[in-house]
JSON list of C-alpha atoms in Angstrom, two decimals:
[
{"chain": "O", "resi": 408, "resn": "UNK", "atom": "CA", "xyz": [-12.29, 3.35, 88.18]},
{"chain": "O", "resi": 409, "resn": "UNK", "atom": "CA", "xyz": [-13.23, 5.58, 85.31]},
{"chain": "O", "resi": 410, "resn": "UNK", "atom": "CA", "xyz": [-16.67, 5.19, 83.75]},
{"chain": "O", "resi": 411, "resn": "UNK", "atom": "CA", "xyz": [-19.15, 7.04, 81.60]},
{"chain": "O", "resi": 412, "resn": "UNK", "atom": "CA", "xyz": [-22.92, 6.95, 81.86]},
{"chain": "O", "resi": 413, "resn": "UNK", "atom": "CA", "xyz": [-25.29, 8.07, 79.17]},
{"chain": "O", "resi": 414, "resn": "UNK", "atom": "CA", "xyz": [-28.70, 7.71, 80.80]},
{"chain": "O", "resi": 415, "resn": "UNK", "atom": "CA", "xyz": [-30.74, 8.20, 77.63]},
{"chain": "O", "resi": 416, "resn": "UNK", "atom": "CA", "xyz": [-30.62, 5.24, 75.27]},
{"chain": "O", "resi": 417, "resn": "UNK", "atom": "CA", "xyz": [-32.88, 6.78, 72.67]},
{"chain": "O", "resi": 418, "resn": "UNK", "atom": "CA", "xyz": [-34.05, 10.35, 72.09]},
{"chain": "O", "resi": 419, "resn": "UNK", "atom": "CA", "xyz": [-36.47, 11.66, 69.50]},
{"chain": "O", "resi": 420, "resn": "UNK", "atom": "CA", "xyz": [-36.76, 15.32, 68.60]},
{"chain": "O", "resi": 421, "resn": "UNK", "atom": "CA", "xyz": [-38.40, 17.34, 65.87]},
{"chain": "O", "resi": 422, "resn": "UNK", "atom": "CA", "xyz": [-36.27, 19.07, 63.33]},
{"chain": "O", "resi": 423, "resn": "UNK", "atom": "CA", "xyz": [-35.51, 22.60, 64.50]},
{"chain": "O", "resi": 424, "resn": "UNK", "atom": "CA", "xyz": [-35.95, 21.74, 68.16]},
{"chain": "O", "resi": 425, "resn": "UNK", "atom": "CA", "xyz": [-33.16, 22.09, 70.69]},
{"chain": "O", "resi": 426, "resn": "UNK", "atom": "CA", "xyz": [-31.22, 19.07, 71.88]},
{"chain": "O", "resi": 427, "resn": "UNK", "atom": "CA", "xyz": [-29.40, 18.07, 75.03]},
{"chain": "O", "resi": 428, "resn": "UNK", "atom": "CA", "xyz": [-27.70, 14.69, 75.43]},
{"chain": "O", "resi": 429, "resn": "UNK", "atom": "CA", "xyz": [-26.62, 13.80, 78.92]},
{"chain": "O", "resi": 430, "resn": "UNK", "atom": "CA", "xyz": [-23.28, 12.40, 79.97]},
{"chain": "O", "resi": 431, "resn": "UNK", "atom": "CA", "xyz": [-22.01, 11.72, 83.48]},
{"chain": "O", "resi": 432, "resn": "UNK", "atom": "CA", "xyz": [-18.51, 10.54, 84.17]},
{"chain": "O", "resi": 433, "resn": "UNK", "atom": "CA", "xyz": [-16.58, 9.06, 87.02]},
{"chain": "O", "resi": 434, "resn": "UNK", "atom": "CA", "xyz": [-12.89, 9.81, 87.21]},
{"chain": "O", "resi": 435, "resn": "UNK", "atom": "CA", "xyz": [-10.57, 10.64, 90.08]},
{"chain": "O", "resi": 436, "resn": "UNK", "atom": "CA", "xyz": [-8.50, 13.35, 88.47]},
{"chain": "O", "resi": 437, "resn": "UNK", "atom": "CA", "xyz": [-9.17, 16.11, 85.97]},
{"chain": "O", "resi": 438, "resn": "UNK", "atom": "CA", "xyz": [-11.04, 14.39, 83.17]},
{"chain": "O", "resi": 439, "resn": "UNK", "atom": "CA", "xyz": [-10.40, 14.65, 79.48]},
{"chain": "O", "resi": 440, "resn": "UNK", "atom": "CA", "xyz": [-13.81, 14.38, 77.86]},
{"chain": "O", "resi": 441, "resn": "UNK", "atom": "CA", "xyz": [-14.98, 13.76, 74.33]},
{"chain": "O", "resi": 442, "resn": "UNK", "atom": "CA", "xyz": [-18.16, 13.52, 72.31]},
{"chain": "O", "resi": 443, "resn": "UNK", "atom": "CA", "xyz": [-18.19, 11.37, 69.19]},
{"chain": "O", "resi": 444, "resn": "UNK", "atom": "CA", "xyz": [-20.90, 10.83, 66.59]},
{"chain": "O", "resi": 445, "resn": "UNK", "atom": "CA", "xyz": [-21.43, 7.60, 64.67]},
{"chain": "O", "resi": 446, "resn": "UNK", "atom": "CA", "xyz": [-23.63, 7.44, 61.61]},
{"chain": "O", "resi": 447, "resn": "UNK", "atom": "CA", "xyz": [-25.08, 4.04, 60.66]},
{"chain": "O", "resi": 448, "resn": "UNK", "atom": "CA", "xyz": [-22.42, 1.71, 59.37]},
{"chain": "O", "resi": 449, "resn": "UNK", "atom": "CA", "xyz": [-19.70, 4.29, 59.87]},
{"chain": "O", "resi": 450, "resn": "UNK", "atom": "CA", "xyz": [-16.81, 4.92, 62.20]},
{"chain": "O", "resi": 451, "resn": "UNK", "atom": "CA", "xyz": [-16.70, 7.59, 64.87]},
{"chain": "O", "resi": 452, "resn": "UNK", "atom": "CA", "xyz": [-16.19, 11.26, 64.23]},
{"chain": "O", "resi": 453, "resn": "UNK", "atom": "CA", "xyz": [-15.01, 13.60, 66.96]},
{"chain": "O", "resi": 454, "resn": "UNK", "atom": "CA", "xyz": [-17.49, 16.40, 67.67]},
{"chain": "O", "resi": 455, "resn": "UNK", "atom": "CA", "xyz": [-15.64, 18.16, 70.44]},
{"chain": "O", "resi": 456, "resn": "UNK", "atom": "CA", "xyz": [-13.31, 17.65, 73.37]},
{"chain": "O", "resi": 457, "resn": "UNK", "atom": "CA", "xyz": [-12.58, 19.19, 76.76]},
{"chain": "O", "resi": 458, "resn": "UNK", "atom": "CA", "xyz": [-9.14, 19.21, 78.31]},
{"chain": "O", "resi": 459, "resn": "UNK", "atom": "CA", "xyz": [-9.05, 22.35, 80.45]},
{"chain": "O", "resi": 460, "resn": "UNK", "atom": "CA", "xyz": [-9.94, 26.03, 80.45]},
{"chain": "O", "resi": 461, "resn": "UNK", "atom": "CA", "xyz": [-13.30, 27.33, 79.36]},
{"chain": "O", "resi": 462, "resn": "UNK", "atom": "CA", "xyz": [-15.97, 24.90, 80.51]},
{"chain": "O", "resi": 463, "resn": "UNK", "atom": "CA", "xyz": [-18.15, 25.60, 77.47]},
{"chain": "O", "resi": 464, "resn": "UNK", "atom": "CA", "xyz": [-16.64, 23.88, 74.47]},
{"chain": "O", "resi": 465, "resn": "UNK", "atom": "CA", "xyz": [-17.62, 24.53, 70.87]},
{"chain": "O", "resi": 466, "resn": "UNK", "atom": "CA", "xyz": [-17.47, 21.71, 68.36]},
{"chain": "O", "resi": 467, "resn": "UNK", "atom": "CA", "xyz": [-18.25, 20.96, 64.77]},
{"chain": "O", "resi": 468, "resn": "UNK", "atom": "CA", "xyz": [-21.70, 20.92, 63.20]},
{"chain": "O", "resi": 469, "resn": "UNK", "atom": "CA", "xyz": [-23.03, 23.52, 65.64]},
{"chain": "O", "resi": 470, "resn": "UNK", "atom": "CA", "xyz": [-22.62, 21.36, 68.74]},
{"chain": "O", "resi": 471, "resn": "UNK", "atom": "CA", "xyz": [-21.39, 22.53, 72.11]},
{"chain": "O", "resi": 472, "resn": "UNK", "atom": "CA", "xyz": [-20.87, 20.89, 75.47]},
{"chain": "O", "resi": 473, "resn": "UNK", "atom": "CA", "xyz": [-20.52, 22.19, 78.98]},
{"chain": "O", "resi": 474, "resn": "UNK", "atom": "CA", "xyz": [-18.25, 20.66, 81.59]},
{"chain": "O", "resi": 475, "resn": "UNK", "atom": "CA", "xyz": [-19.67, 20.84, 85.09]},
{"chain": "O", "resi": 476, "resn": "UNK", "atom": "CA", "xyz": [-17.27, 19.45, 87.64]},
{"chain": "O", "resi": 477, "resn": "UNK", "atom": "CA", "xyz": [-19.73, 19.73, 90.53]},
{"chain": "O", "resi": 478, "resn": "UNK", "atom": "CA", "xyz": [-22.19, 17.51, 88.67]},
{"chain": "O", "resi": 479, "resn": "UNK", "atom": "CA", "xyz": [-19.60, 15.29, 86.98]},
{"chain": "O", "resi": 480, "resn": "UNK", "atom": "CA", "xyz": [-21.38, 16.03, 83.72]},
{"chain": "O", "resi": 481, "resn": "UNK", "atom": "CA", "xyz": [-20.47, 16.89, 80.17]},
{"chain": "O", "resi": 482, "resn": "UNK", "atom": "CA", "xyz": [-23.77, 17.36, 78.36]},
{"chain": "O", "resi": 483, "resn": "UNK", "atom": "CA", "xyz": [-23.93, 17.91, 74.63]},
{"chain": "O", "resi": 484, "resn": "UNK", "atom": "CA", "xyz": [-26.23, 20.57, 73.23]},
{"chain": "O", "resi": 485, "resn": "UNK", "atom": "CA", "xyz": [-27.41, 21.94, 69.94]},
{"chain": "O", "resi": 486, "resn": "UNK", "atom": "CA", "xyz": [-29.89, 24.82, 69.65]},
{"chain": "O", "resi": 487, "resn": "UNK", "atom": "CA", "xyz": [-31.58, 23.63, 66.47]},
{"chain": "O", "resi": 488, "resn": "UNK", "atom": "CA", "xyz": [-31.39, 20.04, 65.27]},
{"chain": "O", "resi": 489, "resn": "UNK", "atom": "CA", "xyz": [-31.19, 19.12, 61.59]},
{"chain": "O", "resi": 490, "resn": "UNK", "atom": "CA", "xyz": [-32.44, 15.86, 60.10]},
{"chain": "O", "resi": 491, "resn": "UNK", "atom": "CA", "xyz": [-28.83, 14.98, 59.24]},
{"chain": "O", "resi": 492, "resn": "UNK", "atom": "CA", "xyz": [-27.98, 14.93, 62.96]},
{"chain": "O", "resi": 493, "resn": "UNK", "atom": "CA", "xyz": [-29.78, 11.61, 63.34]},
{"chain": "O", "resi": 494, "resn": "UNK", "atom": "CA", "xyz": [-27.04, 9.25, 64.52]},
{"chain": "O", "resi": 495, "resn": "UNK", "atom": "CA", "xyz": [-25.60, 7.61, 67.62]},
{"chain": "O", "resi": 496, "resn": "UNK", "atom": "CA", "xyz": [-23.70, 9.84, 70.02]},
{"chain": "O", "resi": 497, "resn": "UNK", "atom": "CA", "xyz": [-21.02, 8.63, 72.38]},
{"chain": "O", "resi": 498, "resn": "UNK", "atom": "CA", "xyz": [-19.48, 10.39, 75.32]},
{"chain": "O", "resi": 499, "resn": "UNK", "atom": "CA", "xyz": [-16.00, 9.25, 76.37]},
{"chain": "O", "resi": 500, "resn": "UNK", "atom": "CA", "xyz": [-13.50, 9.94, 79.14]},
{"chain": "O", "resi": 501, "resn": "UNK", "atom": "CA", "xyz": [-9.77, 9.49, 78.83]},
{"chain": "O", "resi": 502, "resn": "UNK", "atom": "CA", "xyz": [-7.82, 8.10, 81.72]},
{"chain": "O", "resi": 503, "resn": "UNK", "atom": "CA", "xyz": [-5.20, 5.51, 80.98]},
{"chain": "O", "resi": 504, "resn": "UNK", "atom": "CA", "xyz": [-7.47, 4.56, 78.07]},
{"chain": "O", "resi": 505, "resn": "UNK", "atom": "CA", "xyz": [-10.52, 5.91, 76.31]},
{"chain": "O", "resi": 506, "resn": "UNK", "atom": "CA", "xyz": [-13.73, 4.73, 77.99]},
{"chain": "O", "resi": 507, "resn": "UNK", "atom": "CA", "xyz": [-17.00, 5.12, 76.13]},
{"chain": "O", "resi": 508, "resn": "UNK", "atom": "CA", "xyz": [-20.56, 5.38, 77.30]},
{"chain": "O", "resi": 509, "resn": "UNK", "atom": "CA", "xyz": [-23.16, 3.07, 75.81]},
{"chain": "O", "resi": 510, "resn": "UNK", "atom": "CA", "xyz": [-24.41, 5.77, 73.46]},
{"chain": "O", "resi": 511, "resn": "UNK", "atom": "CA", "xyz": [-27.59, 7.72, 72.79]},
{"chain": "O", "resi": 512, "resn": "UNK", "atom": "CA", "xyz": [-29.43, 7.13, 69.57]},
{"chain": "O", "resi": 513, "resn": "UNK", "atom": "CA", "xyz": [-30.95, 10.32, 68.19]},
{"chain": "O", "resi": 514, "resn": "UNK", "atom": "CA", "xyz": [-33.94, 10.26, 65.89]},
{"chain": "O", "resi": 515, "resn": "UNK", "atom": "CA", "xyz": [-35.07, 13.43, 64.16]},
{"chain": "O", "resi": 516, "resn": "UNK", "atom": "CA", "xyz": [-38.61, 13.85, 62.88]},
{"chain": "O", "resi": 517, "resn": "UNK", "atom": "CA", "xyz": [-39.43, 16.37, 60.15]},
{"chain": "L", "resi": 365, "resn": "UNK", "atom": "CA", "xyz": [-4.19, 12.78, 53.72]},
{"chain": "L", "resi": 366, "resn": "UNK", "atom": "CA", "xyz": [-6.08, 9.51, 53.81]},
{"chain": "L", "resi": 367, "resn": "UNK", "atom": "CA", "xyz": [-7.81, 8.63, 57.03]},
{"chain": "L", "resi": 368, "resn": "UNK", "atom": "CA", "xyz": [-7.55, 5.42, 58.98]},
{"chain": "L", "resi": 369, "resn": "UNK", "atom": "CA", "xyz": [-8.17, 2.49, 56.66]},
{"chain": "L", "resi": 370, "resn": "UNK", "atom": "CA", "xyz": [-9.65, -0.80, 57.73]},
{"chain": "L", "resi": 371, "resn": "UNK", "atom": "CA", "xyz": [-10.22, -3.90, 55.67]},
{"chain": "L", "resi": 372, "resn": "UNK", "atom": "CA", "xyz": [-12.19, -5.81, 55.04]},
{"chain": "L", "resi": 373, "resn": "UNK", "atom": "CA", "xyz": [-15.26, -3.74, 55.84]},
{"chain": "L", "resi": 374, "resn": "UNK", "atom": "CA", "xyz": [-17.35, -6.86, 56.24]},
{"chain": "L", "resi": 375, "resn": "UNK", "atom": "CA", "xyz": [-16.12, -10.33, 57.09]},
{"chain": "L", "resi": 376, "resn": "UNK", "atom": "CA", "xyz": [-18.10, -13.52, 57.42]},
{"chain": "L", "resi": 377, "resn": "UNK", "atom": "CA", "xyz": [-16.52, -16.53, 59.09]},
{"chain": "L", "resi": 378, "resn": "UNK", "atom": "CA", "xyz": [-17.85, -19.90, 60.16]},
{"chain": "L", "resi": 379, "resn": "UNK", "atom": "CA", "xyz": [-17.34, -21.04, 63.71]},
{"chain": "L", "resi": 380, "resn": "UNK", "atom": "CA", "xyz": [-13.83, -22.34, 64.20]},
{"chain": "L", "resi": 381, "resn": "UNK", "atom": "CA", "xyz": [-12.25, -20.32, 61.40]},
{"chain": "L", "resi": 382, "resn": "UNK", "atom": "CA", "xyz": [-9.73, -17.53, 61.83]},
{"chain": "L", "resi": 383, "resn": "UNK", "atom": "CA", "xyz": [-10.49, -13.85, 61.29]},
{"chain": "L", "resi": 384, "resn": "UNK", "atom": "CA", "xyz": [-7.79, -11.35, 60.38]},
{"chain": "L", "resi": 385, "resn": "UNK", "atom": "CA", "xyz": [-8.66, -7.68, 60.54]},
{"chain": "L", "resi": 386, "resn": "UNK", "atom": "CA", "xyz": [-6.32, -5.06, 59.15]},
{"chain": "L", "resi": 387, "resn": "UNK", "atom": "CA", "xyz": [-5.82, -1.44, 60.09]},
{"chain": "L", "resi": 388, "resn": "UNK", "atom": "CA", "xyz": [-3.63, 1.11, 58.34]},
{"chain": "L", "resi": 389, "resn": "UNK", "atom": "CA", "xyz": [-3.20, 4.19, 60.53]},
{"chain": "L", "resi": 390, "resn": "UNK", "atom": "CA", "xyz": [-3.15, 7.71, 59.23]},
{"chain": "L", "resi": 391, "resn": "UNK", "atom": "CA", "xyz": [0.14, 8.81, 57.73]},
{"chain": "L", "resi": 392, "resn": "UNK", "atom": "CA", "xyz": [2.53, 9.84, 60.44]},
{"chain": "L", "resi": 393, "resn": "UNK", "atom": "CA", "xyz": [0.63, 8.04, 63.20]},
{"chain": "L", "resi": 394, "resn": "UNK", "atom": "CA", "xyz": [2.54, 5.44, 65.13]},
{"chain": "L", "resi": 395, "resn": "UNK", "atom": "CA", "xyz": [-0.06, 4.61, 67.79]},
{"chain": "L", "resi": 396, "resn": "UNK", "atom": "CA", "xyz": [-2.91, 2.23, 67.07]},
{"chain": "L", "resi": 397, "resn": "UNK", "atom": "CA", "xyz": [-5.89, 1.24, 69.21]},
{"chain": "L", "resi": 398, "resn": "UNK", "atom": "CA", "xyz": [-8.44, -1.49, 68.66]},
{"chain": "L", "resi": 399, "resn": "UNK", "atom": "CA", "xyz": [-11.99, -1.39, 69.99]},
{"chain": "L", "resi": 400, "resn": "UNK", "atom": "CA", "xyz": [-14.90, -3.79, 69.83]},
{"chain": "L", "resi": 401, "resn": "UNK", "atom": "CA", "xyz": [-18.52, -2.71, 69.59]},
{"chain": "L", "resi": 402, "resn": "UNK", "atom": "CA", "xyz": [-21.14, -5.29, 70.36]},
{"chain": "L", "resi": 403, "resn": "UNK", "atom": "CA", "xyz": [-24.70, -4.67, 69.12]},
{"chain": "L", "resi": 404, "resn": "UNK", "atom": "CA", "xyz": [-26.44, -1.90, 71.06]},
{"chain": "L", "resi": 405, "resn": "UNK", "atom": "CA", "xyz": [-23.32, -1.16, 73.08]},
{"chain": "L", "resi": 406, "resn": "UNK", "atom": "CA", "xyz": [-20.55, 1.39, 73.13]},
{"chain": "L", "resi": 407, "resn": "UNK", "atom": "CA", "xyz": [-16.99, 0.77, 72.10]},
{"chain": "L", "resi": 408, "resn": "UNK", "atom": "CA", "xyz": [-14.83, -1.27, 74.44]},
{"chain": "L", "resi": 409, "resn": "UNK", "atom": "CA", "xyz": [-11.07, -0.85, 74.43]},
{"chain": "L", "resi": 410, "resn": "UNK", "atom": "CA", "xyz": [-9.15, -3.95, 73.46]},
{"chain": "L", "resi": 411, "resn": "UNK", "atom": "CA", "xyz": [-5.50, -3.14, 72.86]},
{"chain": "L", "resi": 412, "resn": "UNK", "atom": "CA", "xyz": [-3.06, -0.28, 72.34]},
{"chain": "L", "resi": 413, "resn": "UNK", "atom": "CA", "xyz": [0.02, -0.77, 70.18]},
{"chain": "L", "resi": 414, "resn": "UNK", "atom": "CA", "xyz": [2.97, 1.19, 68.96]},
{"chain": "L", "resi": 415, "resn": "UNK", "atom": "CA", "xyz": [5.23, -0.01, 66.20]},
{"chain": "L", "resi": 416, "resn": "UNK", "atom": "CA", "xyz": [6.44, -3.50, 67.17]},
{"chain": "L", "resi": 417, "resn": "UNK", "atom": "CA", "xyz": [5.20, -3.11, 70.74]},
{"chain": "L", "resi": 418, "resn": "UNK", "atom": "CA", "xyz": [2.04, -3.93, 72.64]},
{"chain": "L", "resi": 419, "resn": "UNK", "atom": "CA", "xyz": [1.59, -1.17, 75.19]},
{"chain": "L", "resi": 420, "resn": "UNK", "atom": "CA", "xyz": [-1.70, -2.12, 76.82]},
{"chain": "L", "resi": 421, "resn": "UNK", "atom": "CA", "xyz": [-3.69, -5.27, 76.11]},
{"chain": "L", "resi": 422, "resn": "UNK", "atom": "CA", "xyz": [-5.85, -5.15, 79.20]},
{"chain": "L", "resi": 423, "resn": "UNK", "atom": "CA", "xyz": [-9.04, -5.28, 77.13]},
{"chain": "L", "resi": 424, "resn": "UNK", "atom": "CA", "xyz": [-8.12, -8.31, 75.06]},
{"chain": "L", "resi": 425, "resn": "UNK", "atom": "CA", "xyz": [-9.76, -11.64, 75.82]},
{"chain": "L", "resi": 426, "resn": "UNK", "atom": "CA", "xyz": [-7.16, -13.97, 77.26]},
{"chain": "L", "resi": 427, "resn": "UNK", "atom": "CA", "xyz": [-7.55, -16.62, 74.60]},
{"chain": "L", "resi": 428, "resn": "UNK", "atom": "CA", "xyz": [-7.89, -16.67, 70.80]},
{"chain": "L", "resi": 429, "resn": "UNK", "atom": "CA", "xyz": [-7.26, -12.93, 70.33]},
{"chain": "L", "resi": 430, "resn": "UNK", "atom": "CA", "xyz": [-3.95, -11.39, 69.37]},
{"chain": "L", "resi": 431, "resn": "UNK", "atom": "CA", "xyz": [-2.76, -8.13, 67.85]},
{"chain": "L", "resi": 432, "resn": "UNK", "atom": "CA", "xyz": [0.38, -6.87, 66.22]},
{"chain": "L", "resi": 433, "resn": "UNK", "atom": "CA", "xyz": [1.69, -3.70, 64.64]},
{"chain": "L", "resi": 434, "resn": "UNK", "atom": "CA", "xyz": [4.82, -4.57, 62.70]},
{"chain": "L", "resi": 435, "resn": "UNK", "atom": "CA", "xyz": [7.51, -2.18, 61.65]},
{"chain": "L", "resi": 436, "resn": "UNK", "atom": "CA", "xyz": [6.17, -2.30, 58.12]},
{"chain": "L", "resi": 437, "resn": "UNK", "atom": "CA", "xyz": [2.57, -2.80, 57.13]},
{"chain": "L", "resi": 438, "resn": "UNK", "atom": "CA", "xyz": [-0.78, -2.55, 58.83]},
{"chain": "L", "resi": 439, "resn": "UNK", "atom": "CA", "xyz": [-1.80, -3.50, 62.32]},
{"chain": "L", "resi": 440, "resn": "UNK", "atom": "CA", "xyz": [-3.50, -6.88, 62.46]},
{"chain": "L", "resi": 441, "resn": "UNK", "atom": "CA", "xyz": [-6.12, -8.09, 64.90]},
{"chain": "L", "resi": 442, "resn": "UNK", "atom": "CA", "xyz": [-6.35, -11.87, 64.75]},
{"chain": "L", "resi": 443, "resn": "UNK", "atom": "CA", "xyz": [-9.14, -13.95, 66.17]},
{"chain": "L", "resi": 444, "resn": "UNK", "atom": "CA", "xyz": [-8.58, -17.68, 66.12]},
{"chain": "L", "resi": 445, "resn": "UNK", "atom": "CA", "xyz": [-11.34, -20.28, 66.23]},
{"chain": "L", "resi": 446, "resn": "UNK", "atom": "CA", "xyz": [-14.09, -17.70, 66.09]},
{"chain": "L", "resi": 447, "resn": "UNK", "atom": "CA", "xyz": [-17.34, -18.23, 67.97]},
{"chain": "L", "resi": 448, "resn": "UNK", "atom": "CA", "xyz": [-20.75, -16.60, 67.53]},
{"chain": "L", "resi": 449, "resn": "UNK", "atom": "CA", "xyz": [-20.05, -14.23, 70.41]},
{"chain": "L", "resi": 450, "resn": "UNK", "atom": "CA", "xyz": [-17.19, -12.68, 68.42]},
{"chain": "L", "resi": 451, "resn": "UNK", "atom": "CA", "xyz": [-19.70, -11.17, 65.99]},
{"chain": "L", "resi": 452, "resn": "UNK", "atom": "CA", "xyz": [-19.26, -7.44, 66.41]},
{"chain": "L", "resi": 453, "resn": "UNK", "atom": "CA", "xyz": [-17.89, -4.32, 64.79]},
{"chain": "L", "resi": 454, "resn": "UNK", "atom": "CA", "xyz": [-14.17, -3.88, 65.33]},
{"chain": "L", "resi": 455, "resn": "UNK", "atom": "CA", "xyz": [-12.80, -0.38, 65.11]},
{"chain": "L", "resi": 456, "resn": "UNK", "atom": "CA", "xyz": [-9.27, 0.77, 64.81]},
{"chain": "L", "resi": 457, "resn": "UNK", "atom": "CA", "xyz": [-8.07, 4.24, 65.76]},
{"chain": "L", "resi": 458, "resn": "UNK", "atom": "CA", "xyz": [-4.72, 5.93, 65.41]},
{"chain": "L", "resi": 459, "resn": "UNK", "atom": "CA", "xyz": [-2.98, 8.92, 66.90]},
{"chain": "L", "resi": 460, "resn": "UNK", "atom": "CA", "xyz": [0.32, 10.66, 66.21]},
{"chain": "L", "resi": 461, "resn": "UNK", "atom": "CA", "xyz": [1.44, 10.36, 69.79]},
{"chain": "L", "resi": 462, "resn": "UNK", "atom": "CA", "xyz": [0.11, 9.48, 73.19]},
{"chain": "L", "resi": 463, "resn": "UNK", "atom": "CA", "xyz": [-0.73, 11.65, 76.14]},
{"chain": "L", "resi": 464, "resn": "UNK", "atom": "CA", "xyz": [-3.78, 13.49, 77.38]},
{"chain": "L", "resi": 465, "resn": "UNK", "atom": "CA", "xyz": [-4.16, 15.97, 74.55]},
{"chain": "L", "resi": 466, "resn": "UNK", "atom": "CA", "xyz": [-4.03, 13.57, 71.65]},
{"chain": "L", "resi": 467, "resn": "UNK", "atom": "CA", "xyz": [-7.02, 12.81, 69.47]},
{"chain": "L", "resi": 468, "resn": "UNK", "atom": "CA", "xyz": [-7.77, 9.35, 68.20]},
{"chain": "L", "resi": 469, "resn": "UNK", "atom": "CA", "xyz": [-8.93, 9.14, 64.60]},
{"chain": "L", "resi": 470, "resn": "UNK", "atom": "CA", "xyz": [-11.23, 6.23, 63.91]},
{"chain": "L", "resi": 471, "resn": "UNK", "atom": "CA", "xyz": [-11.52, 4.00, 60.90]},
{"chain": "L", "resi": 472, "resn": "UNK", "atom": "CA", "xyz": [-14.84, 2.86, 59.41]},
{"chain": "L", "resi": 473, "resn": "UNK", "atom": "CA", "xyz": [-14.69, -0.48, 61.18]},
{"chain": "L", "resi": 474, "resn": "UNK", "atom": "CA", "xyz": [-14.83, -4.14, 60.20]},
{"chain": "L", "resi": 475, "resn": "UNK", "atom": "CA", "xyz": [-18.09, -5.88, 60.81]},
{"chain": "L", "resi": 476, "resn": "UNK", "atom": "CA", "xyz": [-17.46, -9.51, 61.66]},
{"chain": "L", "resi": 477, "resn": "UNK", "atom": "CA", "xyz": [-20.27, -12.00, 61.40]},
{"chain": "L", "resi": 478, "resn": "UNK", "atom": "CA", "xyz": [-19.73, -15.54, 62.66]},
{"chain": "L", "resi": 479, "resn": "UNK", "atom": "CA", "xyz": [-22.16, -18.08, 61.30]}
]
């Protein structure tokens, strides 16, 4: 069965620091992977997606993610975090339906 | 092009009442998905609909919950005889088609509180 694990419930970083949010998936076939961001009280916005091809995917707002099949991971990265990046981040895998992880809440300190 | 619209944004119901949540997909989108987000949790798939058809309702509770997407008008998620455990944020998403390369566009959600 498909599943997504985000091991970090809450992460705090300083503004300007680098960021990596972890995501591990379980899926039998080639996965279609997504990262979404949710600001408080808002819906979800797609940051980036991986379907095939280059394993390093560029997204909006300066985010990127790398698909590593051997590790069943799709970690999200940003070289320099801005205060406006504070939000909840969800990794998702698409099989017969979209399955979300439980999310990682990012706090950014000035 | 307006995004996915959901209304109401906030809904308060007393136990035993009915809740009706509406979702208008993006223009040109004929596929609608409903998700539920409980506090401190991720989104859980509930149901996938196309116009006048329920395609996958494997995530819907067996009782009290129903969904429709009529030929005309918004998609409706209906919860009858609400209980406290139904308090959650309900999100709707739409896509122009189905298949592995589609993207789902999410609405702002309806936050249901059952008192």
